mmCIF file with all atom_site columns, C-alpha atoms in Angstrom:
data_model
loop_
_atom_site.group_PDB
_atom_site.id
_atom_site.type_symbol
_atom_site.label_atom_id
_atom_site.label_alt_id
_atom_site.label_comp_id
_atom_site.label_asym_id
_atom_site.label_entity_id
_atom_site.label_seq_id
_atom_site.pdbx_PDB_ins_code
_atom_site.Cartn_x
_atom_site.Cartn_y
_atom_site.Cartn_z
_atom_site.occupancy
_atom_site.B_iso_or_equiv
_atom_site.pdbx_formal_charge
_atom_site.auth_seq_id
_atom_site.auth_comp_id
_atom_site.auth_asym_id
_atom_site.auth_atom_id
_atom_site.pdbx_PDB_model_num
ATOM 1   C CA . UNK Z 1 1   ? 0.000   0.000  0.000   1.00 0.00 ? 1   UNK Z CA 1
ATOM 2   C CA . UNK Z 1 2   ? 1.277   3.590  -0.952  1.00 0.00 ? 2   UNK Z CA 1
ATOM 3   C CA . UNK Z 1 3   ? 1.799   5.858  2.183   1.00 0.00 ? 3   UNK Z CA 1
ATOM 4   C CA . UNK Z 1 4   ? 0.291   8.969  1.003   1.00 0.00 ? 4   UNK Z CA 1
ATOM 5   C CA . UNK Z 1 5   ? 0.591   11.196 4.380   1.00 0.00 ? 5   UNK Z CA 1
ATOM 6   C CA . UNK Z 1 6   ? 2.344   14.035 4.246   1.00 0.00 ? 6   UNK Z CA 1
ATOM 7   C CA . UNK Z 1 7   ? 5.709   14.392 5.936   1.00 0.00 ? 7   UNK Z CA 1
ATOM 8   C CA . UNK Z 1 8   ? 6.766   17.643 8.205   1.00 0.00 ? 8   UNK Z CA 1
ATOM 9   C CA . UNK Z 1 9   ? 8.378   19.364 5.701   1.00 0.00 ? 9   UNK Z CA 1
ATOM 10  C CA . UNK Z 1 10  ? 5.756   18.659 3.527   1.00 0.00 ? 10  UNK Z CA 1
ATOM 11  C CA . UNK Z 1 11  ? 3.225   20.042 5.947   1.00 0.00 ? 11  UNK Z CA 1
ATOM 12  C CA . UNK Z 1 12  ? 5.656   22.921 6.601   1.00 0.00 ? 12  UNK Z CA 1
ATOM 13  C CA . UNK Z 1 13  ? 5.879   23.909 3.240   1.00 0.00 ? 13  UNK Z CA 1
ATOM 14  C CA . UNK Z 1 14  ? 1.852   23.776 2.070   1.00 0.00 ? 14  UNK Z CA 1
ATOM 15  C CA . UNK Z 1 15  ? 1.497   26.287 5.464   1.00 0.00 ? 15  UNK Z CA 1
ATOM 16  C CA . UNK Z 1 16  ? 4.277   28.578 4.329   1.00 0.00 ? 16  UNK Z CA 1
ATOM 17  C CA . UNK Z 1 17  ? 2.442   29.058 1.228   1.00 0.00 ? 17  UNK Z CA 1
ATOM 18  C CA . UNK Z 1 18  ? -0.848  29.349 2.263   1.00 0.00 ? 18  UNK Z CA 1
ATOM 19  C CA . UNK Z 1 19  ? 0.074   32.313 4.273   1.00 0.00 ? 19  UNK Z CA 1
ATOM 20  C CA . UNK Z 1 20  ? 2.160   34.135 1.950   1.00 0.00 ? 20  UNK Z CA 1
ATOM 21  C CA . UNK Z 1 21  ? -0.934  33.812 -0.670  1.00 0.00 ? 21  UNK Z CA 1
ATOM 22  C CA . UNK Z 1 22  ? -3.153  34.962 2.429   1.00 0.00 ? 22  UNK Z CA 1
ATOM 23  C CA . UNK Z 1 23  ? -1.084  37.919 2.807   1.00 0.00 ? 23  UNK Z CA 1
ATOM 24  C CA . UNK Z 1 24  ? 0.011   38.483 -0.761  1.00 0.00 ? 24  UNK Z CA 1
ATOM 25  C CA . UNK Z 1 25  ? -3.608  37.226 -2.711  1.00 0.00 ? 25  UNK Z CA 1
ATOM 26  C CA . UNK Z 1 26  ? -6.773  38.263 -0.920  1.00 0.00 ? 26  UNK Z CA 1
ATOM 27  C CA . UNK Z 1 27  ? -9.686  36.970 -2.281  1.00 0.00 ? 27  UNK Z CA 1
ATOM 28  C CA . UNK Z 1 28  ? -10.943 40.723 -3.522  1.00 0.00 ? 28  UNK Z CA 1
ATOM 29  C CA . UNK Z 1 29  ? -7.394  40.589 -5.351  1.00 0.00 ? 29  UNK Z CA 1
ATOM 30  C CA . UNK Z 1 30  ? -7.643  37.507 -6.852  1.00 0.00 ? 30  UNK Z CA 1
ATOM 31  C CA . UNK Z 1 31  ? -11.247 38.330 -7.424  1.00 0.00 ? 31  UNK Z CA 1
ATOM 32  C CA . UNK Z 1 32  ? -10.207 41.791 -9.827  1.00 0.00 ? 32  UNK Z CA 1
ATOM 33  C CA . UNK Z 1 33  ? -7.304  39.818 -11.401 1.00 0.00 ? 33  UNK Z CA 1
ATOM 34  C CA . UNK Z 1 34  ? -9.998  37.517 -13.086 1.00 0.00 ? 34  UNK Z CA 1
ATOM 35  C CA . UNK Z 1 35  ? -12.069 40.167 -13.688 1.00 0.00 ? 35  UNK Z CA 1
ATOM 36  C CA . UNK Z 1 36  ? -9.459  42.213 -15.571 1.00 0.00 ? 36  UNK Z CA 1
ATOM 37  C CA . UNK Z 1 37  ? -7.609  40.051 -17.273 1.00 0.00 ? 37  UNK Z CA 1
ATOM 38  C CA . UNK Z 1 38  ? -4.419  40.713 -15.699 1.00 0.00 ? 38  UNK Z CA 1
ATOM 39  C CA . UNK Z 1 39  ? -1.688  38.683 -13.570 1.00 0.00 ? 39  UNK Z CA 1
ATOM 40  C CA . UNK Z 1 40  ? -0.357  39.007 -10.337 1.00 0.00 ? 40  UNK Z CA 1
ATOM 41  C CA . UNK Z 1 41  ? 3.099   40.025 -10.782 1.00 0.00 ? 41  UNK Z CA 1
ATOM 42  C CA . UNK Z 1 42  ? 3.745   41.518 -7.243  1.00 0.00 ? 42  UNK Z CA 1
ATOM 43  C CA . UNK Z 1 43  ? 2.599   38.042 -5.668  1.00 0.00 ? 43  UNK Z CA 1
ATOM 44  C CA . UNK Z 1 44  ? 4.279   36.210 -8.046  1.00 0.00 ? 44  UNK Z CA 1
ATOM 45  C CA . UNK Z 1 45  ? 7.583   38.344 -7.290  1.00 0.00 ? 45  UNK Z CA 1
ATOM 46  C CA . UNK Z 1 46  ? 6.892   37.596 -3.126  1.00 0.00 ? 46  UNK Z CA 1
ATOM 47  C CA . UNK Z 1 47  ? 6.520   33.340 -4.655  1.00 0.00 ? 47  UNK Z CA 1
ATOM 48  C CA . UNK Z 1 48  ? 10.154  33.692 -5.586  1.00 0.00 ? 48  UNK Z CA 1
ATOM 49  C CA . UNK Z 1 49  ? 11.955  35.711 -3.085  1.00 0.00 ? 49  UNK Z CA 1
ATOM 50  C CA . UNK Z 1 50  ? 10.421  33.174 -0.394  1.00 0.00 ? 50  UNK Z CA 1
ATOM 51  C CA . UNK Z 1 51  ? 12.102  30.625 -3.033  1.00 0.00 ? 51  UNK Z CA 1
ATOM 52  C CA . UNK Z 1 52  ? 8.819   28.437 -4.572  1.00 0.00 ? 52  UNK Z CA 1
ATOM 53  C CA . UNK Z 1 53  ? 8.584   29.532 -7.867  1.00 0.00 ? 53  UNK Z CA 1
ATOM 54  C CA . UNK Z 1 54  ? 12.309  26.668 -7.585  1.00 0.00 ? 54  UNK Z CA 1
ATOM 55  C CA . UNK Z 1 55  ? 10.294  24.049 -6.516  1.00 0.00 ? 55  UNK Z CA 1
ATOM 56  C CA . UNK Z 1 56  ? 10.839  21.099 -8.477  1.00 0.00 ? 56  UNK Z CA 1
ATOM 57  C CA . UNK Z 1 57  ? 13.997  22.268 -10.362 1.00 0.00 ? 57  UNK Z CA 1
ATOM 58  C CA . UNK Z 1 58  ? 17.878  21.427 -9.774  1.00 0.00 ? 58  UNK Z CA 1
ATOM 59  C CA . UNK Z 1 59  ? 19.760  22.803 -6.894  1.00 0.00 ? 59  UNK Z CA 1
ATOM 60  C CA . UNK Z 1 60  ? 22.426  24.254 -9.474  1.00 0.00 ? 60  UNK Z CA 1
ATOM 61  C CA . UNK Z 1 61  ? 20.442  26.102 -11.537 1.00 0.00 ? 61  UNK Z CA 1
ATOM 62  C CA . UNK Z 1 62  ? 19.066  28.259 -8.200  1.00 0.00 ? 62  UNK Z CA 1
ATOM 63  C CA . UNK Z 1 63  ? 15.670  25.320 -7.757  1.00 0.00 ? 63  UNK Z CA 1
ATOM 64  C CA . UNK Z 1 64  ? 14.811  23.227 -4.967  1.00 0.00 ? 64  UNK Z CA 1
ATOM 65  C CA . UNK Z 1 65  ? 15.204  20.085 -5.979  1.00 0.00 ? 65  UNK Z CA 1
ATOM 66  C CA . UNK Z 1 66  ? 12.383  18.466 -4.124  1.00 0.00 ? 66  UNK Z CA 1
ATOM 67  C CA . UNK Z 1 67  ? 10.094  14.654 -4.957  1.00 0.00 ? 67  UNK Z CA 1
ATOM 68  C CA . UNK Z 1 68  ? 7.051   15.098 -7.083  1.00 0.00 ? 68  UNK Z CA 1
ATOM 69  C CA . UNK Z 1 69  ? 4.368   14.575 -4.341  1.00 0.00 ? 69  UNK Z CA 1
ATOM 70  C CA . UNK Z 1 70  ? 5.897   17.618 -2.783  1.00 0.00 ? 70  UNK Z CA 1
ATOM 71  C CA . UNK Z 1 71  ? 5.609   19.353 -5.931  1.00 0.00 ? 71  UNK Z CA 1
ATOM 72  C CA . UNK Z 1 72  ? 1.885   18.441 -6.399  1.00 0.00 ? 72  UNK Z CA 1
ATOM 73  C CA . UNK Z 1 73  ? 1.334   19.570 -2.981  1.00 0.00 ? 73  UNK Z CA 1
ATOM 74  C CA . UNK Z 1 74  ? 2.605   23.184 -3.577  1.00 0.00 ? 74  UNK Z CA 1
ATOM 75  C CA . UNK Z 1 75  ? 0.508   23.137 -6.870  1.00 0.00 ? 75  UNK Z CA 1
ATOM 76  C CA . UNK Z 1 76  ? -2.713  22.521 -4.659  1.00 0.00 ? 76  UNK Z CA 1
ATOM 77  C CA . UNK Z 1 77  ? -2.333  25.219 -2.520  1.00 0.00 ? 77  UNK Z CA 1
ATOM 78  C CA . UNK Z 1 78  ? -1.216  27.629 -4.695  1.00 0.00 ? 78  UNK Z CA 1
ATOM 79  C CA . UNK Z 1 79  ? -4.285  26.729 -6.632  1.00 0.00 ? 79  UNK Z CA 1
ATOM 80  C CA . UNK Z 1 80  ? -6.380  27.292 -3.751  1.00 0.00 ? 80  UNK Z CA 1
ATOM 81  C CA . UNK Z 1 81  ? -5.302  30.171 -2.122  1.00 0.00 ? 81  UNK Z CA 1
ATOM 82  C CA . UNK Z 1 82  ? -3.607  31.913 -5.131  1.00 0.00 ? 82  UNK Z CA 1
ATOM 83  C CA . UNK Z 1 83  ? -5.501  31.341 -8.363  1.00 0.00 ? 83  UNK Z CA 1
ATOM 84  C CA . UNK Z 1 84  ? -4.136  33.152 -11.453 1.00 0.00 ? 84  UNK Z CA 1
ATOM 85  C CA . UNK Z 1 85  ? -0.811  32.301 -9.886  1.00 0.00 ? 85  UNK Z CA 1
ATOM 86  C CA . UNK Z 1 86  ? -0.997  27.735 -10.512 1.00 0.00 ? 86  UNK Z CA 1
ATOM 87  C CA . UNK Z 1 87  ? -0.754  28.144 -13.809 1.00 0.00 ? 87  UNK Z CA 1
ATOM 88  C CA . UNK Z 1 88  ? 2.777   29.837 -13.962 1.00 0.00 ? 88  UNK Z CA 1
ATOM 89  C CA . UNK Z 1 89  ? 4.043   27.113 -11.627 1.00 0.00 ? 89  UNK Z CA 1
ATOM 90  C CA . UNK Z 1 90  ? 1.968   24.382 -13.065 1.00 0.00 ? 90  UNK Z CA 1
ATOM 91  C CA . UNK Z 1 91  ? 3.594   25.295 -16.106 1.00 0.00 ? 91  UNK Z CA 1
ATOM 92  C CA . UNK Z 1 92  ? 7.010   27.045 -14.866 1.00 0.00 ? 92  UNK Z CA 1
ATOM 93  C CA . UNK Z 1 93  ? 8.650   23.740 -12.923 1.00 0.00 ? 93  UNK Z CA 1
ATOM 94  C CA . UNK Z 1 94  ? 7.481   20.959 -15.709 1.00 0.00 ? 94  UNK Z CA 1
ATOM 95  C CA . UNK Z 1 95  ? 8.674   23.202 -18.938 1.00 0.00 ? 95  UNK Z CA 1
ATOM 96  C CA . UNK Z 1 96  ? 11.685  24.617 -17.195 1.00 0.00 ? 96  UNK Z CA 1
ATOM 97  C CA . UNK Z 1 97  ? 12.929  21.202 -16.095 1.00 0.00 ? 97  UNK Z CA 1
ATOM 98  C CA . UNK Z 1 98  ? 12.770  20.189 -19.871 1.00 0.00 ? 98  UNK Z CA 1
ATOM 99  C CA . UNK Z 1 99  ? 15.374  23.104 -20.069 1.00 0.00 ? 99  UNK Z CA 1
ATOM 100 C CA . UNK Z 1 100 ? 17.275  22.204 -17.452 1.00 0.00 ? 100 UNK Z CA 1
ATOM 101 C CA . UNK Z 1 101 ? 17.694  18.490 -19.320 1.00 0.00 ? 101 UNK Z CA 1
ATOM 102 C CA . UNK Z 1 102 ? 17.676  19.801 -22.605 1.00 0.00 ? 102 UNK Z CA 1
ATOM 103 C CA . UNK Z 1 103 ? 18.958  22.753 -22.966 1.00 0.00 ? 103 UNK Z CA 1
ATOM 104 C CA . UNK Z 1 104 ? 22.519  24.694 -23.242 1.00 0.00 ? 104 UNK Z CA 1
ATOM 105 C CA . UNK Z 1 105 ? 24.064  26.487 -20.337 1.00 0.00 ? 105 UNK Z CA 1
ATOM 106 C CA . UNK Z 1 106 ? 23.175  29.294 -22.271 1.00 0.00 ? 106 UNK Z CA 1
ATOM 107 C CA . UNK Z 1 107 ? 19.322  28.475 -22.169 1.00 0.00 ? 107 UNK Z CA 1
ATOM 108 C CA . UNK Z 1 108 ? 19.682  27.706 -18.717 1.00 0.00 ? 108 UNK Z CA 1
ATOM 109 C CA . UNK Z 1 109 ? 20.770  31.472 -17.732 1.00 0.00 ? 109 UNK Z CA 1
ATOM 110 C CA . UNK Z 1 110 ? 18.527  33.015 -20.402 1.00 0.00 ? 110 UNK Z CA 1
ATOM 111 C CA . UNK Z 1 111 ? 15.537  31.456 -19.516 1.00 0.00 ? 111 UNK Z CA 1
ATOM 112 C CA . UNK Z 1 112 ? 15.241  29.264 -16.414 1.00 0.00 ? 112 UNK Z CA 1
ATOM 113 C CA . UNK Z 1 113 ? 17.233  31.246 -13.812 1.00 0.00 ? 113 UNK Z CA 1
ATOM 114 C CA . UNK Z 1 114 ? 15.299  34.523 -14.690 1.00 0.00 ? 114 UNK Z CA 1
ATOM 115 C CA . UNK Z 1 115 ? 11.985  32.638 -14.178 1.00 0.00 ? 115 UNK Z CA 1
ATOM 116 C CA . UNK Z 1 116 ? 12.916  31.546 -10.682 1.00 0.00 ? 116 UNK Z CA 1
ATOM 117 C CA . UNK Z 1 117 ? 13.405  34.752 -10.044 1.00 0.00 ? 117 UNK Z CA 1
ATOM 118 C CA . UNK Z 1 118 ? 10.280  35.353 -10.725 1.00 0.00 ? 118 UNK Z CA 1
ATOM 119 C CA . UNK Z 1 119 ? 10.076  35.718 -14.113 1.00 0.00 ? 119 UNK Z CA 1
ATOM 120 C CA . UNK Z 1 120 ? 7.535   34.743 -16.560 1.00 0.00 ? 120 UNK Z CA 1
ATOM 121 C CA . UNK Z 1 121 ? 7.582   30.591 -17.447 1.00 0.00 ? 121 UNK Z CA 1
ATOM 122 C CA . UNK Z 1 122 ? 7.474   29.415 -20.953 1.00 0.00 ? 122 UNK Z CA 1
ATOM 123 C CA . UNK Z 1 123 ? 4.147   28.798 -22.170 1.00 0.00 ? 123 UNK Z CA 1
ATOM 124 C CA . UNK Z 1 124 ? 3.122   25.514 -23.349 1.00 0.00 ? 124 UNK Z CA 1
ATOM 125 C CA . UNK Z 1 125 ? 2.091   24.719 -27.156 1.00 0.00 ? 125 UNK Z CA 1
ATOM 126 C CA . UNK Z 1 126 ? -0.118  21.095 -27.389 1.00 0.00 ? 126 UNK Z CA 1
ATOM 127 C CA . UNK Z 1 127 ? -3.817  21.952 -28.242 1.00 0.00 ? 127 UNK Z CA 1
ATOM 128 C CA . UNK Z 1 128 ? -4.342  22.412 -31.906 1.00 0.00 ? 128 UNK Z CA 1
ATOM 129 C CA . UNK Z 1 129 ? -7.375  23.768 -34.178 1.00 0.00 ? 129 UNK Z CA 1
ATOM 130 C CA . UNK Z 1 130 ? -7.969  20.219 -35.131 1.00 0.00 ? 130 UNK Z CA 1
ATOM 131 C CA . UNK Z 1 131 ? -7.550  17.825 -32.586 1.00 0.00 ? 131 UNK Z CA 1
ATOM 132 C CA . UNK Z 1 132 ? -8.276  20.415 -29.149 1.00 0.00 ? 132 UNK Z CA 1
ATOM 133 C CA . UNK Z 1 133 ? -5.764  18.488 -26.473 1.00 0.00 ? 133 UNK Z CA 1
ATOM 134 C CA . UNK Z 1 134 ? -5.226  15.083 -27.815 1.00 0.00 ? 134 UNK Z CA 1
ATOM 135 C CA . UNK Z 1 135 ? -1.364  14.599 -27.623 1.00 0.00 ? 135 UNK Z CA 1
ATOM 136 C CA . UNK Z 1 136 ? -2.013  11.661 -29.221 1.00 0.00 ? 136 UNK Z CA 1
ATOM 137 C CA . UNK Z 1 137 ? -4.041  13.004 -32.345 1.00 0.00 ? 137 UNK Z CA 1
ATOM 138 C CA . UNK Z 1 138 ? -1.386  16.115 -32.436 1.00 0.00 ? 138 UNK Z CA 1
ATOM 139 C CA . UNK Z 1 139 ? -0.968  16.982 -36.232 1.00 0.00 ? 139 UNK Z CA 1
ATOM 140 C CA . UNK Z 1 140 ? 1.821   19.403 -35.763 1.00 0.00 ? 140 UNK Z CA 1
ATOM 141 C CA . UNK Z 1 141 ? 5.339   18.000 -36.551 1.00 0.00 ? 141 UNK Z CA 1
ATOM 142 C CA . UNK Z 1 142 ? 8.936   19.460 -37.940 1.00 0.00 ? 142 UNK Z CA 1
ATOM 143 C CA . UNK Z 1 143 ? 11.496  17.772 -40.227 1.00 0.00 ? 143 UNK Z CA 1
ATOM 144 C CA . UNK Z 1 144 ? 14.459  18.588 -40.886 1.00 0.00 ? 144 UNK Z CA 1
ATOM 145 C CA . UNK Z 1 145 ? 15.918  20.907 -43.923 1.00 0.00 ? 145 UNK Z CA 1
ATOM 146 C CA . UNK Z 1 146 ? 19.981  20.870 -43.717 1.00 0.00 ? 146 UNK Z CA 1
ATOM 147 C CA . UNK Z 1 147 ? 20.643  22.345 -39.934 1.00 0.00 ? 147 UNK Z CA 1
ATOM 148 C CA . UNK Z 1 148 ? 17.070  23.703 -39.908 1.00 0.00 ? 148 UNK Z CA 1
ATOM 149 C CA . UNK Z 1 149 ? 14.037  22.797 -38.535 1.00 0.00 ? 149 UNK Z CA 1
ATOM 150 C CA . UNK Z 1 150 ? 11.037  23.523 -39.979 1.00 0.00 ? 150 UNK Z CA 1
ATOM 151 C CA . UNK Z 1 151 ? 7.587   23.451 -38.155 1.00 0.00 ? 151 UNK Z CA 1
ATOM 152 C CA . UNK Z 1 152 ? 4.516   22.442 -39.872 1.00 0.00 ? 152 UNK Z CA 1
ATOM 153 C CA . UNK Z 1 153 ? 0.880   23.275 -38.139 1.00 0.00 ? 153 UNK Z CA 1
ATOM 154 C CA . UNK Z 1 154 ? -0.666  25.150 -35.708 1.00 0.00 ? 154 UNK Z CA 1
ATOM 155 C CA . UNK Z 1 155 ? -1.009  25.616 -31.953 1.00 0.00 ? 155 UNK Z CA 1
ATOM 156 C CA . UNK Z 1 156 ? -3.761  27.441 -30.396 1.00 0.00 ? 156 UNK Z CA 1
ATOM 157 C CA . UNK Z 1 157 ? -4.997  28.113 -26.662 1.00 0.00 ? 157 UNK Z CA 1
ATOM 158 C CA . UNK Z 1 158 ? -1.674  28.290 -25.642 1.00 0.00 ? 158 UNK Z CA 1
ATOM 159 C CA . UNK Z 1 159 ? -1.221  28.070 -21.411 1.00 0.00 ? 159 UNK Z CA 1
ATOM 160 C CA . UNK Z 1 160 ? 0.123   31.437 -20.084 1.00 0.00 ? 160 UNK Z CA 1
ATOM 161 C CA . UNK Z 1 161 ? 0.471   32.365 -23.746 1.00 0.00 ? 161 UNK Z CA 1
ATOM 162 C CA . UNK Z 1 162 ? -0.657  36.212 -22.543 1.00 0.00 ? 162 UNK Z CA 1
ATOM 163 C CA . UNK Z 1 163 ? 2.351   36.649 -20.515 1.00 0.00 ? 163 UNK Z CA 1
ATOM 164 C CA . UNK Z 1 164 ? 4.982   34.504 -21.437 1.00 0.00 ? 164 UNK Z CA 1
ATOM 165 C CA . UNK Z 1 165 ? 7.942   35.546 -24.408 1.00 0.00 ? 165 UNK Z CA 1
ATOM 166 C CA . UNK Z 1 166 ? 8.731   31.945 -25.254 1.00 0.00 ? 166 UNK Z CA 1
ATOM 167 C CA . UNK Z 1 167 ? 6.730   29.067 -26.310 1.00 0.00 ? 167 UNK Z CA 1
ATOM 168 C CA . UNK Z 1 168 ? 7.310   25.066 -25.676 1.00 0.00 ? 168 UNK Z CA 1
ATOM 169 C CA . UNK Z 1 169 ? 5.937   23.883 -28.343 1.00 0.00 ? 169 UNK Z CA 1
ATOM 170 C CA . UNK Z 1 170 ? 4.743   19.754 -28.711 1.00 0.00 ? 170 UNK Z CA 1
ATOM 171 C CA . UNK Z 1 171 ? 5.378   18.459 -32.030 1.00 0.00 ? 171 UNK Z CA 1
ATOM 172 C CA . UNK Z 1 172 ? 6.108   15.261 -34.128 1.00 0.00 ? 172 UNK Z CA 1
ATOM 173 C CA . UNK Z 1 173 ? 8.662   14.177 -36.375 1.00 0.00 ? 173 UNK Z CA 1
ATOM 174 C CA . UNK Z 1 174 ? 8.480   13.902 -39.789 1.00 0.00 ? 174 UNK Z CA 1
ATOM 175 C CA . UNK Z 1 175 ? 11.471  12.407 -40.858 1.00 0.00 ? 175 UNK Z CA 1
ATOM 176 C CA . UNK Z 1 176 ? 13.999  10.147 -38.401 1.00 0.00 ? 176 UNK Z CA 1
ATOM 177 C CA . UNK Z 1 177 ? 17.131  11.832 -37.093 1.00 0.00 ? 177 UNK Z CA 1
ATOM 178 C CA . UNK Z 1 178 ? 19.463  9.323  -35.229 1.00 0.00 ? 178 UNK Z CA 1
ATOM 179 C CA . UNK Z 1 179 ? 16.979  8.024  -32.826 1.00 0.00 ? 179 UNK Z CA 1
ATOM 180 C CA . UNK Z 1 180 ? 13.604  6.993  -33.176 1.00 0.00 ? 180 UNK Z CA 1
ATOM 181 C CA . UNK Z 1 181 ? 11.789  9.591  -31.071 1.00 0.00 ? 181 UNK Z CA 1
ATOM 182 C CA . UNK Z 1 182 ? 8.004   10.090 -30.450 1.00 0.00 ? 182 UNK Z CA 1
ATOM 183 C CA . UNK Z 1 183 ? 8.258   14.158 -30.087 1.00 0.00 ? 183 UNK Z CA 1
ATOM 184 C CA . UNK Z 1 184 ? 10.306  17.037 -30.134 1.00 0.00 ? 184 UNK Z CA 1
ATOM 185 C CA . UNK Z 1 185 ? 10.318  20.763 -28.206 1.00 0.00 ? 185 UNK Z CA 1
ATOM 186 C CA . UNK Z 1 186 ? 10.483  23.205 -29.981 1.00 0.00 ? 186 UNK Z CA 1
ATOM 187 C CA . UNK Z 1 187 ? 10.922  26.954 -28.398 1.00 0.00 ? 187 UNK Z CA 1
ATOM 188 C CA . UNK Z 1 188 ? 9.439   29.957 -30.155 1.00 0.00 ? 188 UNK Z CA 1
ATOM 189 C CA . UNK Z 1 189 ? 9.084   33.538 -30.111 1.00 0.00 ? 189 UNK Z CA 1
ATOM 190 C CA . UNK Z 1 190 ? 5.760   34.235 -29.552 1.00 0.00 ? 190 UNK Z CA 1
ATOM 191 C CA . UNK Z 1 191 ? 2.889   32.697 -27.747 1.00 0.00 ? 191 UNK Z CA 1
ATOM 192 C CA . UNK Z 1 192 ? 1.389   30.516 -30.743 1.00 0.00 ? 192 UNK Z CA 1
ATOM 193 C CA . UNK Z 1 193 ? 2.087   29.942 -34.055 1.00 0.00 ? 193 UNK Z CA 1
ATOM 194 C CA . UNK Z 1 194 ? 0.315   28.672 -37.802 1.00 0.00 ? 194 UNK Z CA 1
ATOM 195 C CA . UNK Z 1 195 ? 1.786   27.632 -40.860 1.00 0.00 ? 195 UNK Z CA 1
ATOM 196 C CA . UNK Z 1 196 ? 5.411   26.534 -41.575 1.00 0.00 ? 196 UNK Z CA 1
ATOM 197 C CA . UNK Z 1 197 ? 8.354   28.213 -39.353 1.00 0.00 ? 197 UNK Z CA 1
ATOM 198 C CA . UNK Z 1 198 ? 11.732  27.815 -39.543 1.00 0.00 ? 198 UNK Z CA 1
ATOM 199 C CA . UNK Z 1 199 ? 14.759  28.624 -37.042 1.00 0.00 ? 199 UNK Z CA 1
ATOM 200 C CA . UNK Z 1 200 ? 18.338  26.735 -36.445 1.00 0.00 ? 200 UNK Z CA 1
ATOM 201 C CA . UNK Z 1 201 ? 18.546  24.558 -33.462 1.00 0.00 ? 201 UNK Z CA 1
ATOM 202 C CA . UNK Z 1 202 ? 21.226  23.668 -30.970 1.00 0.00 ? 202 UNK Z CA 1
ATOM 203 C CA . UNK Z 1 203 ? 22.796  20.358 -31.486 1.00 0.00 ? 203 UNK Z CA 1
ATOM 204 C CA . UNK Z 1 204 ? 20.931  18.728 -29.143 1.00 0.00 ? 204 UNK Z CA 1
ATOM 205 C CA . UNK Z 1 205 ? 18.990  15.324 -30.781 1.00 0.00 ? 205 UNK Z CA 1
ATOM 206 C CA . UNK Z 1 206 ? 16.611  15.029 -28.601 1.00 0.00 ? 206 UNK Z CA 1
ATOM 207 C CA . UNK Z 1 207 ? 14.430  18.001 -28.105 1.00 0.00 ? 207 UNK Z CA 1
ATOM 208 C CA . UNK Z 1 208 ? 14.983  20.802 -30.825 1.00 0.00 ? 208 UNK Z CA 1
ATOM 209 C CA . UNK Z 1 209 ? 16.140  24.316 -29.253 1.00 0.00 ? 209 UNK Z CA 1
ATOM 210 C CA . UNK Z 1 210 ? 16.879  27.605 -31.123 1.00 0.00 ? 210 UNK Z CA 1
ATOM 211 C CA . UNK Z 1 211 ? 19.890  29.758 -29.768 1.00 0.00 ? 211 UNK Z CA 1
ATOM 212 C CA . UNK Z 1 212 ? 17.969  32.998 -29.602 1.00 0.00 ? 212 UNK Z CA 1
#
């Protein structure tokens, strides 16, 4: 059977949290945010200098490298006391990891350190006009031209696409490239994207990242 109580820290950490968001989102805040349209960046700032917007990311990049449970756990209650804020860290730790494994050193100080921080996160590209969500019915793939990559389709409803300067981007392969693998990342520069794009990647196989 799966022990599924939570530890002290654990326990420490969802009360830390909930009173920062107590303090930082009141409900009449959170309340006008969805009303306006518009994000918290002042709580979001207070979520990194008390050090959670690192949750879930490696020690030597500035994160707290910390199990996924506890992860999930900060999620919740930034969910339920903070609102607009879960979907910058539901997206932030996940995308930024695949940085972290992925990417360059470069990427790593251009993008993920400035995020934990509290910086923006990258948003995330799956659903497309045709097939919503389905990761599994995604339409949108890239092959390779020389030392480019070119992207064919379209992403649309992108998460945190109003406030974020990069896009991680879900696509397929076309065409096989030393490894047989289901999907590549691609990163972007701009919130969503149609048609056929083109930029030069890194040299990394796995996961396809531009150098701008």
């Amino acid at each position: 059977m799966i022990d599924f109580s939570k530890t002290e820290e654990q326990e420490l950490l969802i009360e830390s949290i909930k009173e920062l968001l107590e303090r930082e989102m009141p409900a009449e805040k959170e309340r006008e945010c969805y009303r306006n349209g518009e994000f918290p960046w002042d709580a979001w700032k207070a979520m990194a200098e008390a050090g959670f917007t690192g949750l879930g990311l490696p020690e030597e990049v500035g994160g707290t490298d910390v199990d996924l449970m506890t992860v999930a756990l900060a999620n919740f209650t930034i969910s339920r006391y903070g609102g607009p804020l879960s979907a910058f860290f539901s997206m932030g730790m996940p995308t930024m990891y695949d940085v972290c494994e992925f990417g360059t050193p470069e990427q790593i100080e251009k993008y993920v350190k400035p995020y934990i921080a509290g910086g923006a996160p990258l948003a995330l590209g799956i659903s497309e006009p045709s097939t919503g969500s389905d990761v599994a019915g995604m339409q949108t793939s890239y092959a390779w031209d020389g030392d480019t990559a070119v992207i064919n389709g379209g992403k649309h409803y992108t998460t945190c696409g109003m406030e974020a300067k990069l896009e991680s981007s879900k696509t397929r392969f076309e065409t096989v490239r030393a490894a047989s693998l289901p999907e590549a990342i691609a990163m972007l520069q701009s919130a969503s994207f149609s048609a056929r794009t083109s930029f030069t990647p890194s040299p990394v196989i796995a996961t396809v990242w531009p150098w701008s």
